[in-house]
Short mmCIF file of C-alpha atoms in Angstrom, two decimals:
data_model
loop_
_atom_site.label_atom_id
_atom_site.label_comp_id
_atom_site.label_asym_id
_atom_site.label_seq_id
_atom_site.Cartn_x
_atom_site.Cartn_y
_atom_site.Cartn_z
CA UNK H 1 71.29 -23.62 -118.75
CA UNK H 2 68.40 -21.60 -117.33
CA UNK H 3 65.58 -22.49 -114.97
CA UNK H 4 62.62 -24.11 -116.74
CA UNK H 5 59.14 -22.72 -116.02
CA UNK H 6 56.71 -25.57 -115.32
CA UNK H 7 52.93 -25.36 -115.04
CA UNK H 8 49.93 -27.64 -114.69
CA UNK H 9 49.78 -27.92 -118.47
CA UNK H 10 53.37 -28.85 -119.31
CA UNK H 11 54.63 -30.57 -116.15
CA UNK H 12 53.71 -34.12 -117.11
CA UNK H 13 54.89 -33.73 -120.70
CA UNK H 14 58.30 -32.33 -119.76
CA UNK H 15 59.11 -34.07 -116.49
CA UNK H 16 57.19 -37.33 -116.76
CA UNK H 17 58.83 -39.94 -114.54
CA UNK H 18 62.30 -38.39 -114.73
CA UNK H 19 63.63 -41.30 -116.77
CA UNK H 20 65.53 -39.30 -119.37
CA UNK H 21 67.02 -36.88 -116.87
CA UNK H 22 66.53 -35.96 -113.22
CA UNK H 23 64.39 -32.87 -112.63
CA UNK H 24 65.12 -30.73 -109.59
CA UNK H 25 61.92 -28.70 -109.09
CA UNK H 26 61.23 -25.79 -106.77
CA UNK H 27 57.61 -25.16 -105.79
CA UNK H 28 57.24 -21.54 -104.73
CA UNK H 29 54.81 -18.67 -104.16
CA UNK H 30 55.52 -15.12 -105.39
CA UNK H 31 54.85 -13.62 -101.96
CA UNK H 32 57.15 -16.05 -100.11
CA UNK H 33 60.22 -14.33 -98.65
CA UNK H 34 62.29 -17.53 -98.42
CA UNK H 35 61.49 -18.27 -102.07
CA UNK H 36 62.76 -14.84 -103.10
CA UNK H 37 65.94 -15.36 -101.09
CA UNK H 38 66.55 -18.73 -102.78
CA UNK H 39 65.96 -17.43 -106.34
CA UNK H 40 69.57 -16.26 -107.07
CA UNK H 41 71.09 -19.56 -105.90
CA UNK H 42 68.50 -21.49 -107.91
CA UNK H 43 69.49 -19.64 -111.07
CA UNK H 44 73.19 -20.37 -110.48
CA UNK H 45 72.37 -23.99 -109.71
CA UNK H 46 70.83 -24.41 -113.17
CA UNK H 47 74.03 -23.13 -114.78
CA UNK H 48 76.29 -25.25 -112.57
CA UNK H 49 74.49 -28.56 -113.06
CA UNK H 50 74.46 -28.28 -116.83
CA UNK H 51 73.20 -31.58 -118.19
CA UNK H 52 73.50 -33.51 -114.92
CA UNK H 53 69.97 -32.53 -113.88
CA UNK H 54 67.44 -30.08 -115.16
CA UNK H 55 66.42 -27.28 -112.79
CA UNK H 56 62.86 -25.96 -112.86
CA UNK H 57 60.33 -24.11 -110.74
CA UNK H 58 56.53 -24.11 -110.38
CA UNK H 59 54.42 -21.20 -109.20
CA UNK H 60 52.07 -23.10 -106.89
CA UNK H 61 49.58 -20.22 -106.81
CA UNK H 62 48.93 -20.44 -110.56
CA UNK H 63 49.51 -24.20 -110.90
CA UNK H 64 47.81 -25.64 -107.81
CA UNK H 65 47.03 -28.99 -109.41
CA UNK H 66 50.60 -30.22 -109.78
CA UNK H 67 51.54 -28.72 -106.42
CA UNK H 68 48.74 -30.68 -104.78
CA UNK H 69 49.74 -33.86 -106.61
CA UNK H 70 53.23 -33.58 -105.15
CA UNK H 71 51.97 -32.87 -101.61
CA UNK H 72 53.32 -29.32 -101.43
CA UNK H 73 52.21 -27.74 -98.15
CA UNK H 74 54.88 -25.06 -97.68
CA UNK H 75 57.18 -22.80 -99.66
CA UNK H 76 59.69 -23.31 -101.00
CA UNK H 77 59.42 -27.08 -101.44
CA UNK H 78 62.24 -28.77 -103.36
CA UNK H 79 61.66 -32.14 -105.02
CA UNK H 80 63.74 -34.17 -107.45
CA UNK H 81 62.00 -36.53 -109.87
CA UNK H 82 64.25 -39.28 -111.21
CA UNK H 83 64.02 -42.95 -112.24
CA UNK H 84 60.26 -43.09 -111.62
CA UNK H 85 60.50 -41.85 -108.02
CA UNK H 86 60.24 -38.60 -106.08
CA UNK H 87 62.86 -37.36 -103.60
CA UNK H 88 62.32 -34.43 -101.23
CA UNK H 89 65.23 -32.15 -100.34
CA UNK H 90 65.49 -31.03 -96.71
CA UNK H 91 69.10 -29.85 -96.43
CA UNK H 92 70.77 -26.46 -96.48
CA UNK H 93 69.73 -24.01 -99.18
CA UNK H 94 73.17 -22.84 -100.22
CA UNK H 95 74.54 -23.42 -103.70
CA UNK H 96 77.16 -26.05 -102.78
CA UNK H 97 74.75 -28.19 -100.76
CA UNK H 98 72.09 -28.02 -103.46
CA UNK H 99 74.62 -28.95 -106.15
CA UNK H 100 75.97 -31.96 -104.27
CA UNK H 101 72.50 -33.29 -103.53
CA UNK H 102 71.25 -32.79 -107.10
CA UNK H 103 74.22 -34.71 -108.54
CA UNK H 104 74.32 -37.81 -106.36
CA UNK H 105 73.00 -37.02 -102.89
CA UNK H 106 69.37 -37.71 -103.78
CA UNK H 107 70.15 -41.41 -104.10
CA UNK H 108 70.60 -41.62 -100.33
CA UNK H 109 67.18 -40.03 -99.68
CA UNK H 110 63.99 -42.02 -99.08
CA UNK H 111 62.09 -42.45 -102.35
CA UNK H 112 58.42 -41.53 -102.65
CA UNK H 113 55.96 -42.79 -105.27
CA UNK H 114 54.94 -40.64 -108.18
CA UNK H 115 51.40 -39.25 -107.97
CA UNK H 116 50.15 -41.85 -110.47
CA UNK H 117 51.61 -44.68 -108.38
CA UNK H 118 49.90 -43.70 -105.13
CA UNK H 119 46.98 -45.78 -103.82
CA UNK H 120 43.70 -45.26 -105.63
CA UNK H 121 41.83 -43.86 -102.60
CA UNK H 122 44.52 -41.24 -102.01
CA UNK H 123 44.30 -40.08 -105.62
CA UNK H 124 40.50 -39.92 -105.46
CA UNK H 125 40.64 -37.88 -102.27
CA UNK H 126 43.00 -35.42 -103.93
CA UNK H 127 40.74 -35.15 -106.96
CA UNK H 128 37.69 -34.58 -104.77
CA UNK H 129 39.49 -32.00 -102.67
CA UNK H 130 40.73 -30.16 -105.73
CA UNK H 131 37.22 -30.18 -107.22
CA UNK H 132 35.69 -28.80 -104.04
CA UNK H 133 38.41 -26.19 -103.74
CA UNK H 134 37.86 -25.08 -107.34
CA UNK H 135 34.09 -25.29 -107.61
CA UNK H 136 32.72 -26.08 -104.16
CA UNK H 137 33.65 -22.87 -102.38
CA UNK H 138 32.31 -20.52 -105.09
CA UNK H 139 29.11 -22.57 -105.28
CA UNK H 140 28.75 -22.51 -101.49
CA UNK H 141 29.19 -18.73 -101.45
CA UNK H 142 26.60 -18.22 -104.20
CA UNK H 143 24.17 -20.62 -102.52
CA UNK H 144 24.58 -18.88 -99.15
CA UNK H 145 23.98 -15.44 -100.63
CA UNK H 146 20.94 -16.73 -102.53
CA UNK H 147 19.51 -18.37 -99.41
CA UNK H 148 19.92 -15.19 -97.35
CA UNK H 149 18.27 -13.16 -100.12
CA UNK H 150 15.38 -15.61 -100.30
CA UNK H 151 14.90 -15.47 -96.54
CA UNK H 152 14.81 -11.66 -96.58
CA UNK H 153 12.40 -11.58 -99.51
CA UNK H 154 10.07 -14.25 -98.12
CA UNK H 155 9.95 -12.60 -94.68
CA UNK H 156 8.21 -9.50 -96.11
CA UNK H 157 4.38 -9.81 -95.68
CA UNK H 158 2.08 -9.58 -98.67
CA UNK H 159 -0.70 -6.98 -99.00
CA UNK H 160 -3.28 -9.60 -98.03
CA UNK H 161 -1.31 -10.54 -94.92
CA UNK H 162 -0.97 -6.88 -93.99
CA UNK H 163 -4.74 -6.40 -94.34
CA UNK H 164 -5.43 -9.44 -92.17
CA UNK H 165 -2.99 -8.19 -89.58
CA UNK H 166 -4.64 -4.75 -89.48
CA UNK H 167 -8.12 -6.32 -89.14
CA UNK H 168 -6.91 -8.51 -86.31
CA UNK H 169 -5.31 -5.57 -84.54
CA UNK H 170 -8.58 -3.59 -84.90
CA UNK H 171 -10.58 -6.47 -83.39
CA UNK H 172 -8.15 -6.71 -80.48
CA UNK H 173 -8.40 -2.97 -79.86
CA UNK H 174 -12.23 -3.17 -79.85
CA UNK H 175 -12.14 -6.13 -77.49
CA UNK H 176 -9.81 -4.30 -75.10
CA UNK H 177 -12.07 -1.22 -75.19
CA UNK H 178 -15.15 -3.27 -74.31
CA UNK H 179 -13.35 -5.05 -71.50
CA UNK H 180 -12.22 -1.72 -70.10
CA UNK H 181 -15.79 -0.34 -70.22
CA UNK H 182 -17.12 -3.50 -68.57
CA UNK H 183 -14.58 -3.30 -65.77
CA UNK H 184 -15.36 0.40 -65.21
CA UNK H 185 -19.12 -0.37 -65.02
CA UNK H 186 -18.51 -3.16 -62.51
CA UNK H 187 -16.43 -0.86 -60.34
CA UNK H 188 -19.13 1.84 -60.47
CA UNK H 189 -21.83 -0.66 -59.53
CA UNK H 190 -19.83 -1.95 -56.58
CA UNK H 191 -19.22 1.62 -55.41
CA UNK H 192 -22.98 2.40 -55.63
CA UNK H 193 -23.93 -0.73 -53.70
CA UNK H 194 -21.45 0.14 -50.98
CA UNK H 195 -22.87 3.66 -50.61
CA UNK H 196 -26.47 2.30 -50.38
CA UNK H 197 -25.50 -0.13 -47.62
CA UNK H 198 -24.05 2.67 -45.51
CA UNK H 199 -27.22 4.82 -45.86
CA UNK H 200 -29.56 1.98 -44.86
CA UNK H 201 -27.42 1.15 -41.84
CA UNK H 202 -27.60 4.74 -40.60
CA UNK H 203 -31.45 4.83 -40.96
CA UNK H 204 -32.04 1.66 -38.95
CA UNK H 205 -29.86 2.79 -36.05
CA UNK H 206 -31.87 6.00 -35.35
CA UNK H 207 -35.34 4.43 -34.71
CA UNK H 208 -33.80 1.86 -32.43
CA UNK H 209 -32.37 4.60 -30.27
CA UNK H 210 -35.83 6.34 -30.16
CA UNK H 211 -37.58 3.16 -29.06
CA UNK H 212 -35.11 2.63 -26.28
CA UNK H 213 -35.65 6.20 -25.09
CA UNK H 214 -39.44 5.72 -25.06
CA UNK H 215 -39.18 2.64 -22.87
CA UNK H 216 -36.99 4.53 -20.48
CA UNK H 217 -39.50 7.37 -20.33
CA UNK H 218 -42.32 4.91 -19.55
CA UNK H 219 -40.32 3.40 -16.69
CA UNK H 220 -39.64 6.86 -15.25
CA UNK H 221 -43.33 7.73 -15.48
CA UNK H 222 -44.32 4.57 -13.68
CA UNK H 223 -41.95 5.24 -10.81
CA UNK H 224 -43.22 8.79 -10.25
CA UNK H 225 -46.73 9.49 -8.68
CA UNK H 226 -49.30 10.78 -11.05
CA UNK H 227 -50.67 13.17 -8.46
CA UNK H 228 -48.15 14.97 -6.35
CA UNK H 229 -50.82 16.05 -3.84
CA UNK H 230 -52.01 12.52 -3.19
CA UNK H 231 -48.49 11.51 -2.67
CA UNK H 232 -48.02 14.13 0.03
CA UNK H 233 -51.24 13.05 1.78
CA UNK H 234 -50.16 9.48 1.74
CA UNK H 235 -46.88 10.50 3.26
CA UNK H 236 -48.64 12.47 6.04
CA UNK H 237 -50.77 9.44 6.97
#
């Protein structure tokens, strides 16, 4: 007997609830090193079990639906479906241990419900997650790229906006030029007023000094005799 290849399309039809025969299924990924190491023993296991249990494998990368339904979160994952229940193998991965467990050992393992027997909310969450994973991410990527493109396109100004901007910039330049001329005129006026004040102050100071000198000359004249001869006669008397 050889290993049966299962996919999303034929898994339910072939395996079902495992009522006719137990199915020992390996979920793997082509890039998984442990999966590659287990492959030879898995092939021999199919030949050794014969009709006791059917041996199969599922490429989880190409059949993600069934892998998600059976809660596969690592590779390889080994599950046996029998008598309407699911049993997960966690023992050694050598041929003898796998053979013993596939024949009767699975009966001592804790049973898990089939995907269809799980609570309704769990199944709906899985369906929603699978839908988002399949369609949500591509849609999100397309929407993000479209939004970025729209933002770039809408940020470019129109010809009318460019004309308005140029007119505004011209008005601002004219306003700045007038303000600069006004400030320069004010500075020139202040400088002229300051120079005029200094000239008027110098003119007023000179006549004042002349008037003071005249008064002093009058006092000196009054203290000296008008006639030097009379003064001598007066002194002789």
